[in-house]
Coordinates of N, CA and C in Angstrom, one line a residue:
X1 N -78.0 2.1 31.9 CA -77.3 2.8 32.9 C -78.2 3.4 33.9
X2 N -78.0 3.2 35.3 CA -78.9 3.7 36.3 C -78.5 5.1 36.7
X3 N -79.4 5.7 37.6 CA -79.2 7.1 37.9 C -77.9 7.3 38.7
X4 N -77.5 6.4 39.5 CA -76.2 6.6 40.2 C -75.0 6.6 39.3
X5 N -75.0 5.7 38.3 CA -73.9 5.7 37.3 C -73.9 6.9 36.5
X6 N -75.1 7.4 36.1 CA -75.2 8.7 35.4 C -74.6 9.9 36.2
X7 N -75.0 9.9 37.5 CA -74.5 11.0 38.4 C -73.0 10.9 38.5
X8 N -72.4 9.7 38.6 CA -71.0 9.5 38.7 C -70.3 10.0 37.4
X9 N -70.9 9.6 36.2 CA -70.3 10.0 35.0 C -70.3 11.5 34.8
X10 N -71.4 12.2 35.3 CA -71.5 13.6 35.2 C -70.4 14.3 36.1
X11 N -70.1 13.7 37.3 CA -69.1 14.3 38.1 C -67.7 14.1 37.5
X12 N -67.4 13.0 36.9 CA -66.1 12.7 36.2 C -65.9 13.7 35.1
X13 N -67.0 13.9 34.3 CA -66.8 14.9 33.2 C -66.6 16.3 33.7
X14 N -67.2 16.7 34.8 CA -67.0 18.0 35.3 C -65.6 18.2 35.8
X15 N -65.0 17.2 36.5 CA -63.7 17.3 37.0 C -62.7 17.4 35.8
X16 N -62.9 16.6 34.8 CA -62.1 16.6 33.6 C -62.1 17.9 32.9
X17 N -63.3 18.5 32.8 CA -63.5 19.8 32.1 C -62.8 20.9 32.9
X18 N -62.9 20.8 34.2 CA -62.2 21.8 35.0 C -60.7 21.7 34.8
X19 N -60.1 20.5 34.8 CA -58.7 20.3 34.6 C -58.3 20.9 33.2
X20 N -59.1 20.7 32.2 CA -58.7 21.1 30.8 C -58.7 22.7 30.8
X21 N -59.7 23.3 31.5 CA -59.8 24.8 31.5 C -58.6 25.4 32.2
X22 N -58.0 24.6 33.1 CA -56.8 25.2 33.9 C -55.5 24.9 33.2
X23 N -55.5 24.2 32.1 CA -54.2 23.9 31.4 C -53.4 25.2 31.0
X24 N -54.1 26.2 30.5 CA -53.4 27.5 30.2 C -52.7 28.1 31.4
X25 N -53.3 28.0 32.5 CA -52.6 28.5 33.7 C -51.4 27.7 34.0
X26 N -51.4 26.4 33.9 CA -50.2 25.6 34.1 C -49.1 25.9 33.1
X27 N -49.5 26.1 31.9 CA -48.5 26.4 30.9 C -47.8 27.7 31.1
X28 N -48.5 28.7 31.5 CA -48.0 30.1 31.8 C -47.1 30.2 33.0
X29 N -47.3 29.2 34.0 CA -46.7 29.4 35.2 C -46.0 28.1 35.7
X30 N -45.6 27.2 34.7 CA -45.1 25.9 35.0 C -43.7 26.0 35.7
X31 N -43.0 27.1 35.5 CA -41.7 27.3 36.1 C -41.7 27.8 37.6
X32 N -42.9 28.2 38.0 CA -43.0 28.7 39.4 C -42.8 27.6 40.4
X33 N -42.1 27.9 41.5 CA -41.8 26.9 42.6 C -43.0 26.8 43.5
X34 N -43.4 25.5 43.8 CA -44.4 25.2 44.9 C -43.7 24.2 45.8
X35 N -42.7 24.6 46.5 CA -41.9 23.7 47.3 C -42.5 23.5 48.7
X36 N -43.6 22.8 48.7 CA -44.3 22.6 50.0 C -43.6 21.5 50.8
X37 N -43.7 21.6 52.1 CA -43.2 20.6 53.0 C -44.2 19.5 53.4
X38 N -45.5 19.8 53.2 CA -46.5 18.8 53.5 C -47.5 18.7 52.4
X39 N -48.3 17.7 52.4 CA -49.4 17.5 51.4 C -50.5 16.7 52.1
X40 N -51.7 17.0 51.7 CA -52.9 16.2 52.0 C -53.7 16.1 50.7
X41 N -54.0 14.8 50.4 CA -54.8 14.5 49.2 C -56.1 13.8 49.6
X42 N -57.2 14.2 49.0 CA -58.5 13.6 49.3 C -59.3 13.6 48.1
X43 N -60.1 12.5 47.9 CA -60.9 12.5 46.6 C -61.6 11.2 46.4
X44 N -62.0 11.0 45.1 CA -62.8 9.9 44.7 C -61.9 8.8 44.1
X45 N -62.3 7.6 44.3 CA -61.4 6.5 43.8 C -62.2 5.5 43.0
X46 N -61.8 5.1 41.8 CA -62.4 4.0 41.0 C -61.5 2.8 41.1
X47 N -62.2 1.7 41.5 CA -61.4 0.4 41.7 C -61.9 -0.7 40.9
X48 N -61.0 -1.6 40.4 CA -61.3 -2.8 39.7 C -60.6 -4.0 40.3
X49 N -61.4 -4.8 41.0 CA -60.8 -6.1 41.5 C -60.4 -7.0 40.3
X50 N -59.2 -7.7 40.5 CA -58.7 -8.5 39.4 C -58.7 -10.0 39.8
X51 N -59.4 -10.8 39.1 CA -59.3 -12.3 39.2 C -59.5 -12.8 40.6
X52 N -60.5 -12.3 41.3 CA -60.7 -12.9 42.7 C -61.8 -13.9 42.7
X53 N -62.5 -14.2 41.6 CA -63.5 -15.2 41.5 C -64.7 -15.0 42.5
X54 N -64.9 -13.8 43.0 CA -66.0 -13.5 43.9 C -66.8 -12.3 43.4
X55 N -66.1 -11.1 43.4 CA -66.7 -9.9 43.0 C -65.6 -9.1 42.2
X56 N -65.8 -9.1 40.9 CA -64.7 -8.5 40.0 C -65.2 -7.4 39.1
X57 N -66.3 -6.8 39.4 CA -66.9 -5.7 38.6 C -66.2 -4.4 39.0
X58 N -65.6 -3.7 38.0 CA -65.0 -2.4 38.3 C -66.1 -1.3 38.6
X59 N -65.9 -0.6 39.7 CA -66.9 0.4 40.1 C -66.3 1.6 40.8
X60 N -67.0 2.7 40.9 CA -66.4 3.9 41.5 C -67.0 4.2 42.9
X61 N -67.3 3.2 43.7 CA -67.8 3.5 45.0 C -66.6 3.5 46.0
X62 N -65.8 4.5 45.9 CA -64.6 4.6 46.8 C -64.1 6.0 47.0
X63 N -63.3 6.1 48.0 CA -62.7 7.4 48.4 C -61.3 7.2 49.0
X64 N -60.5 8.2 49.1 CA -59.2 8.0 49.7 C -58.8 9.3 50.4
X65 N -57.9 9.2 51.3 CA -57.3 10.3 52.1 C -55.8 9.9 52.4
X66 N -54.9 10.8 52.1 CA -53.5 10.5 52.4 C -52.8 11.9 52.7
X67 N -51.7 11.8 53.4 CA -50.9 13.0 53.7 C -49.5 12.6 54.1
X68 N -48.6 13.6 53.9 CA -47.2 13.3 54.2 C -46.4 14.5 54.4
X69 N -45.1 14.3 54.8 CA -44.2 15.4 55.0 C -42.9 15.1 54.2
X70 N -42.4 16.1 53.5 CA -41.2 16.0 52.7 C -40.0 16.1 53.6
X71 N -39.2 15.0 53.7 CA -38.0 15.0 54.5 C -36.9 15.7 53.8
X72 N -36.9 15.6 52.4 CA -36.0 16.4 51.5 C -36.9 17.1 50.5
X73 N -36.4 17.9 49.6 CA -37.3 18.5 48.6 C -38.1 17.5 47.8
X74 N -37.6 16.3 47.6 CA -38.2 15.3 46.7 C -38.8 14.1 47.4
X75 N -38.3 13.8 48.6 CA -38.7 12.5 49.3 C -39.6 12.8 50.5
X76 N -40.8 12.1 50.5 CA -41.8 12.3 51.6 C -42.2 11.0 52.2
X77 N -42.5 11.0 53.4 CA -43.1 9.9 54.2 C -44.5 10.3 54.7
X78 N -45.4 9.4 54.7 CA -46.7 9.7 55.2 C -47.6 8.6 55.5
X79 N -48.9 8.8 55.6 CA -49.9 7.8 56.0 C -51.0 7.9 54.9
X80 N -51.8 6.8 54.8 CA -52.9 6.7 53.8 C -54.0 5.8 54.4
X81 N -55.2 6.0 53.8 CA -56.3 5.2 54.1 C -57.3 5.4 52.9
X82 N -58.0 4.3 52.6 CA -59.0 4.4 51.5 C -60.1 3.3 51.7
X83 N -61.1 3.4 50.9 CA -62.1 2.3 50.9 C -62.7 2.1 49.5
X84 N -63.2 0.9 49.2 CA -63.9 0.6 48.0 C -64.9 -0.5 48.2
X85 N -66.0 -0.3 47.5 CA -67.0 -1.4 47.5 C -67.3 -1.8 46.0
X86 N -67.2 -3.1 45.8 CA -67.4 -3.6 44.4 C -68.5 -4.7 44.5
X87 N -69.5 -4.6 43.7 CA -70.7 -5.5 43.7 C -70.8 -6.2 42.4
X88 N -71.1 -7.5 42.5 CA -71.4 -8.3 41.3 C -72.7 -9.0 41.4
X89 N -73.6 -8.8 40.5 CA -74.9 -9.5 40.5 C -74.8 -10.8 39.8
X90 N -75.3 -11.9 40.5 CA -75.4 -13.2 40.0 C -76.8 -13.6 39.6
X91 N -77.1 -13.8 38.4 CA -78.5 -14.2 38.0 C -79.0 -15.4 38.7
X92 N -80.3 -15.6 38.7 CA -81.0 -16.7 39.3 C -80.5 -18.1 38.8
X93 N -80.1 -18.9 39.8 CA -79.7 -20.3 39.5 C -79.9 -21.2 40.7
X94 N -79.7 -22.5 40.5 CA -79.9 -23.5 41.5 C -78.6 -23.9 42.2
X95 N -78.6 -23.8 43.5 CA -77.4 -24.2 44.3 C -77.7 -25.5 45.0
X96 N -76.8 -26.5 44.9 CA -77.1 -27.8 45.5 C -76.2 -28.0 46.7
X97 N -76.8 -28.4 47.9 CA -76.1 -28.7 49.1 C -76.3 -30.0 49.6
X98 N -75.8 -30.3 50.8 CA -75.9 -31.6 51.4 C -77.4 -31.9 51.9
X99 N -78.1 -30.8 52.2 CA -79.4 -31.0 52.7 C -80.5 -30.6 51.7
X100 N -80.2 -30.3 50.5 CA -81.2 -29.9 49.5 C -80.7 -29.0 48.5
X101 N -81.6 -28.3 47.8 CA -81.2 -27.3 46.7 C -81.9 -26.0 47.0
X102 N -81.3 -24.9 46.5 CA -81.8 -23.6 46.6 C -81.7 -22.9 45.3
X103 N -82.9 -22.3 44.8 CA -82.9 -21.6 43.5 C -83.1 -20.1 43.8
X104 N -82.2 -19.2 43.5 CA -82.3 -17.8 43.8 C -81.2 -17.0 43.1
X105 N -81.4 -15.7 43.0 CA -80.3 -14.8 42.5 C -79.6 -14.3 43.7
X106 N -78.5 -13.6 43.5 CA -77.7 -13.1 44.7 C -76.8 -12.0 44.2
X107 N -76.2 -11.2 45.2 CA -75.3 -10.2 44.9 C -74.0 -10.4 45.8
X108 N -72.9 -10.5 45.1 CA -71.6 -10.6 45.9 C -71.1 -9.2 46.1
X109 N -70.7 -8.9 47.3 CA -70.2 -7.5 47.6 C -68.8 -7.7 48.3
X110 N -67.9 -6.9 47.9 CA -66.5 -6.9 48.4 C -66.2 -5.5 48.9
X111 N -66.0 -5.3 50.2 CA -65.7 -4.0 50.8 C -64.3 -4.1 51.4
X112 N -63.4 -3.1 50.9 CA -62.0 -3.2 51.4 C -61.6 -1.8 52.0
X113 N -60.8 -1.9 53.0 CA -60.3 -0.7 53.7 C -58.8 -0.9 53.9
X114 N -57.9 -0.5 52.9 CA -56.5 -0.6 53.2 C -56.0 0.7 53.9
X115 N -55.0 0.5 54.7 CA -54.4 1.7 55.4 C -53.0 1.4 55.8
X116 N -52.2 2.4 56.0 CA -50.8 2.2 56.4 C -49.9 3.4 56.1
X117 N -48.6 3.1 55.7 CA -47.6 4.1 55.5 C -47.3 4.3 54.0
X118 N -46.8 5.5 53.7 CA -46.4 5.7 52.3 C -45.0 6.3 52.2
X119 N -44.3 6.1 51.1 CA -43.0 6.7 50.7 C -43.2 7.3 49.3
X120 N -42.9 8.6 49.1 CA -43.1 9.2 47.8 C -41.9 9.9 47.4
X121 N -41.7 9.9 46.0 CA -40.6 10.6 45.4 C -41.3 11.5 44.3
X122 N -41.1 12.8 44.4 CA -41.6 13.7 43.4 C -40.5 14.2 42.5
X123 N -40.8 14.3 41.2 CA -39.7 14.6 40.3 C -39.5 16.1 40.1
X124 N -40.4 17.0 40.7 CA -40.3 18.4 40.5 C -40.9 19.1 41.7
X125 N -40.5 20.3 42.0 CA -41.1 21.1 43.0 C -41.8 22.3 42.4
X126 N -42.1 22.2 41.1 CA -42.8 23.3 40.4 C -44.3 23.1 40.4
X127 N -45.0 23.8 39.6 CA -46.5 23.7 39.7 C -47.0 22.4 39.2
X128 N -46.3 21.7 38.3 CA -46.7 20.4 37.8 C -45.7 19.4 38.5
X129 N -46.2 18.5 39.4 CA -45.4 17.7 40.2 C -45.7 16.2 39.9
X130 N -45.1 15.5 39.0 CA -45.3 14.1 38.8 C -44.5 13.4 40.0
X131 N -45.0 12.2 40.3 CA -44.4 11.4 41.4 C -44.6 10.0 41.3
X132 N -43.8 9.2 42.0 CA -44.1 7.8 42.2 C -44.2 7.5 43.7
X133 N -45.0 6.5 44.1 CA -45.2 6.3 45.5 C -45.4 4.8 45.8
X134 N -45.0 4.4 47.0 CA -45.2 3.0 47.4 C -46.0 3.0 48.7
X135 N -47.0 2.2 48.8 CA -47.8 2.1 50.0 C -47.6 0.7 50.6
X136 N -47.6 0.7 52.0 CA -47.4 -0.6 52.7 C -48.2 -0.6 54.0
X137 N -49.0 -1.6 54.2 CA -49.8 -1.6 55.4 C -50.7 -2.9 55.5
X138 N -51.9 -2.7 56.0 CA -52.9 -3.8 56.2 C -54.1 -3.5 55.3
X139 N -54.9 -4.6 55.1 CA -56.1 -4.5 54.3 C -57.2 -5.3 55.0
X140 N -58.3 -4.6 55.4 CA -59.5 -5.2 56.0 C -60.5 -5.4 54.8
X141 N -60.9 -6.7 54.6 CA -61.8 -7.0 53.5 C -63.0 -7.7 54.1
X142 N -64.2 -7.2 53.7 CA -65.5 -7.9 54.1 C -66.2 -8.4 52.9
X143 N -66.3 -9.7 52.8 CA -67.0 -10.4 51.6 C -68.3 -10.8 52.1
X144 N -69.4 -10.5 51.3 CA -70.7 -10.8 51.7 C -71.5 -11.3 50.5
X145 N -72.3 -12.4 50.6 CA -73.2 -12.9 49.7 C -74.6 -12.5 50.1
X146 N -75.3 -11.7 49.3 CA -76.7 -11.3 49.6 C -77.7 -12.1 48.8
X147 N -78.5 -12.9 49.5 CA -79.6 -13.6 48.9 C -80.9 -12.9 49.1
X148 N -82.0 -13.4 48.8 CA -83.3 -12.7 48.8 C -83.7 -12.4 50.3
X149 N -83.4 -13.3 51.2 CA -83.9 -13.0 52.6 C -82.8 -13.2 53.6
X150 N -81.5 -13.4 53.2 CA -80.5 -13.6 54.2 C -79.1 -13.3 53.5
X151 N -78.1 -13.2 54.3 CA -76.7 -12.9 53.8 C -75.7 -13.8 54.5
X152 N -74.6 -14.0 53.8 CA -73.5 -14.8 54.4 C -72.3 -13.8 54.3
X153 N -71.5 -13.6 55.4 CA -70.5 -12.7 55.5 C -69.2 -13.3 56.1
X154 N -68.1 -12.8 55.6 CA -66.8 -13.2 56.2 C -65.8 -12.0 56.2
X155 N -65.2 -11.8 57.3 CA -64.2 -10.7 57.5 C -62.8 -11.3 57.4
X156 N -61.9 -10.6 56.7 CA -60.6 -11.1 56.5 C -59.6 -9.9 56.7
X157 N -58.4 -10.2 57.1 CA -57.3 -9.3 57.2 C -56.1 -9.8 56.4
X158 N -55.3 -8.8 55.8 CA -54.2 -9.2 55.0 C -53.1 -8.2 55.0
X159 N -51.9 -8.5 54.6 CA -50.8 -7.6 54.3 C -51.0 -6.9 53.0
X160 N -50.8 -5.6 52.9 CA -51.1 -4.8 51.7 C -49.9 -4.1 51.2
X161 N -49.7 -4.1 49.8 CA -48.7 -3.3 49.2 C -49.2 -2.7 47.9
X162 N -48.8 -1.5 47.6 CA -49.4 -0.8 46.4 C -48.4 0.2 45.8
X163 N -48.0 0.0 44.6 CA -47.3 1.0 43.9 C -48.2 2.0 43.2
X164 N -47.8 3.3 43.1 CA -48.7 4.3 42.5 C -47.9 5.3 41.7
X165 N -48.5 5.8 40.6 CA -47.9 6.9 39.9 C -48.9 8.0 39.7
X166 N -48.5 9.2 39.9 CA -49.5 10.3 39.8 C -48.9 11.6 39.5
X167 N -49.8 12.6 39.6 CA -49.3 14.0 39.3 C -50.2 14.9 40.1
X168 N -49.5 15.9 40.7 CA -50.2 17.0 41.5 C -50.1 18.3 40.7
X169 N -51.2 19.0 40.5 CA -51.2 20.2 39.7 C -51.6 21.4 40.6
X170 N -50.8 22.5 40.5 CA -51.2 23.7 41.3 C -51.5 24.8 40.4
X171 N -52.7 25.2 40.1 CA -53.1 26.2 39.1 C -53.0 27.6 39.6
X172 N -53.0 27.8 40.9 CA -53.1 29.2 41.4 C -51.8 29.7 42.0
X173 N -51.4 30.9 41.6 CA -50.1 31.5 42.0 C -50.1 31.6 43.5
X174 N -49.0 31.2 44.2 CA -48.8 31.4 45.6 C -50.0 30.8 46.4
X175 N -50.5 29.6 46.0 CA -51.6 29.0 46.7 C -51.4 27.5 46.8
X176 N -51.6 26.8 47.9 CA -51.4 25.4 48.1 C -52.5 24.5 47.6
X177 N -53.6 25.1 47.1 CA -54.7 24.3 46.6 C -54.4 23.8 45.2
X178 N -54.7 22.5 44.9 CA -54.5 22.0 43.6 C -55.3 20.7 43.3
X179 N -55.0 20.1 42.2 CA -55.7 18.9 41.7 C -54.7 17.7 41.8
X180 N -55.3 16.5 42.1 CA -54.5 15.3 42.2 C -55.1 14.2 41.3
X181 N -54.2 13.6 40.5 CA -54.6 12.5 39.6 C -53.6 11.4 39.8
X182 N -54.1 10.1 39.9 CA -53.1 9.0 40.1 C -53.7 7.7 39.6
X183 N -52.8 6.8 39.3 CA -53.2 5.4 39.0 C -52.5 4.5 39.9
X184 N -53.0 3.3 40.2 CA -52.4 2.4 41.2 C -52.7 0.9 40.9
X185 N -51.9 0.1 41.4 CA -52.1 -1.3 41.5 C -51.9 -1.8 42.9
X186 N -52.7 -2.7 43.4 CA -52.5 -3.2 44.8 C -52.6 -4.7 44.9
X187 N -51.9 -5.2 45.9 CA -51.9 -6.6 46.2 C -52.1 -6.8 47.7
X188 N -52.9 -7.7 48.2 CA -53.0 -8.0 49.6 C -53.2 -9.5 49.8
X189 N -52.8 -10.0 50.9 CA -52.8 -11.5 51.2 C -54.2 -11.9 51.8
X190 N -55.2 -11.1 51.8 CA -56.5 -11.6 52.3 C -57.0 -12.9 51.6
X191 N -57.5 -13.8 52.3 CA -57.9 -15.1 51.7 C -59.2 -15.6 52.4
X192 N -60.0 -16.3 51.7 CA -61.2 -16.9 52.2 C -61.4 -18.3 51.6
X193 N -61.5 -19.3 52.5 CA -61.8 -20.6 52.0 C -63.2 -20.8 51.6
X194 N -64.1 -20.0 52.3 CA -65.5 -20.2 52.0 C -65.9 -19.6 50.6
X195 N -65.4 -18.3 50.3 CA -65.7 -17.7 49.1 C -64.7 -18.0 48.0
X196 N -63.6 -18.6 48.3 CA -62.7 -19.2 47.2 C -61.6 -18.3 46.7
X197 N -61.3 -17.1 47.4 CA -60.2 -16.3 46.9 C -59.0 -16.5 47.9
X198 N -57.8 -16.5 47.3 CA -56.6 -16.7 48.1 C -55.8 -15.4 48.3
X199 N -56.1 -14.4 47.5 CA -55.5 -13.1 47.6 C -56.4 -12.1 46.9
X200 N -56.1 -10.8 47.1 CA -56.9 -9.7 46.4 C -56.0 -8.8 45.7
X201 N -56.2 -8.7 44.4 CA -55.5 -7.8 43.5 C -56.5 -6.7 43.0
X202 N -56.0 -5.5 42.9 CA -56.9 -4.4 42.5 C -56.0 -3.5 41.6
X203 N -56.7 -2.7 40.7 CA -56.1 -1.6 39.9 C -57.2 -0.6 39.8
X204 N -56.7 0.7 39.7 CA -57.7 1.8 39.6 C -57.0 3.1 39.4
X205 N -57.9 4.2 39.6 CA -57.3 5.5 39.5 C -58.1 6.4 40.5
X206 N -57.5 7.6 40.7 CA -58.0 8.6 41.7 C -58.1 9.9 41.1
X207 N -59.1 10.7 41.5 CA -59.3 12.1 41.1 C -59.7 12.8 42.4
X208 N -58.9 13.8 42.7 CA -59.1 14.6 43.9 C -58.5 15.9 44.0
X209 N -58.4 16.4 45.2 CA -57.8 17.7 45.4 C -56.6 17.6 46.4
X210 N -55.8 18.6 46.4 CA -54.6 18.6 47.4 C -54.6 20.0 48.0
X211 N -54.2 20.0 49.3 CA -54.0 21.2 50.0 C -53.0 21.1 51.1

C-alpha cells in the first residue's frame, strides 16, 4: 500500500470515528426538528467503474458538490456536479499492429465529470434525515492510455442517470452544519470505439458535510 492510499485510509478512519463519537448526540436529540429549506453537500467520493473493459479499478480520487431547495417539507429539487479518476496499471506486454510490434507497460486512466439536476425525497425533517435521490444530466469522460513516452486520449459525452440513497445527520442543536453519507449507482451512454467501451457504469459511496 503506497503513501497516498495510507493517507486516504487515515482520513476515512478519522471521519468514521467522528461519526461514532457523535451518535450519543443524535440519540438524545433525534426528535428535534431541522426543517431546512435548502441544503449544500460537499465531500469525498469513492468510485468503482463496472465492466467497462478499460479502467475498472475502484479508487477514491473523487469529490462531489450538490445543493437544492425543498419545494415541500420532504421534496427538493437541485443541481449536482462531481468528478472521479480511476487508474488501472497494465503490466509490460507486446502489442501487434499493422506496421510492427510494441513491447511496453501502460496505465489506463478514466476521468469522469457528471453534472445536472437532482430530485430528492427525505423521509424525516428531524436530526436524522434518510433520503432517496435521482440525478439526471450529462457525463464528460476522458479516457487516456499512458505509455512510456506518449499518450492516447479520447473525449466522450453521454447522457447520465444515477439513483442514490443516503442520510444527513445534524449533531448540533439549532445548527445547520452536519454530516452526509450516501451510496449510489450511475449509468451513462458514453462510448468509445477505440478503447472498446459502449457505456459507463459506476457504483460508489460519499462521505462529506452539509450546511
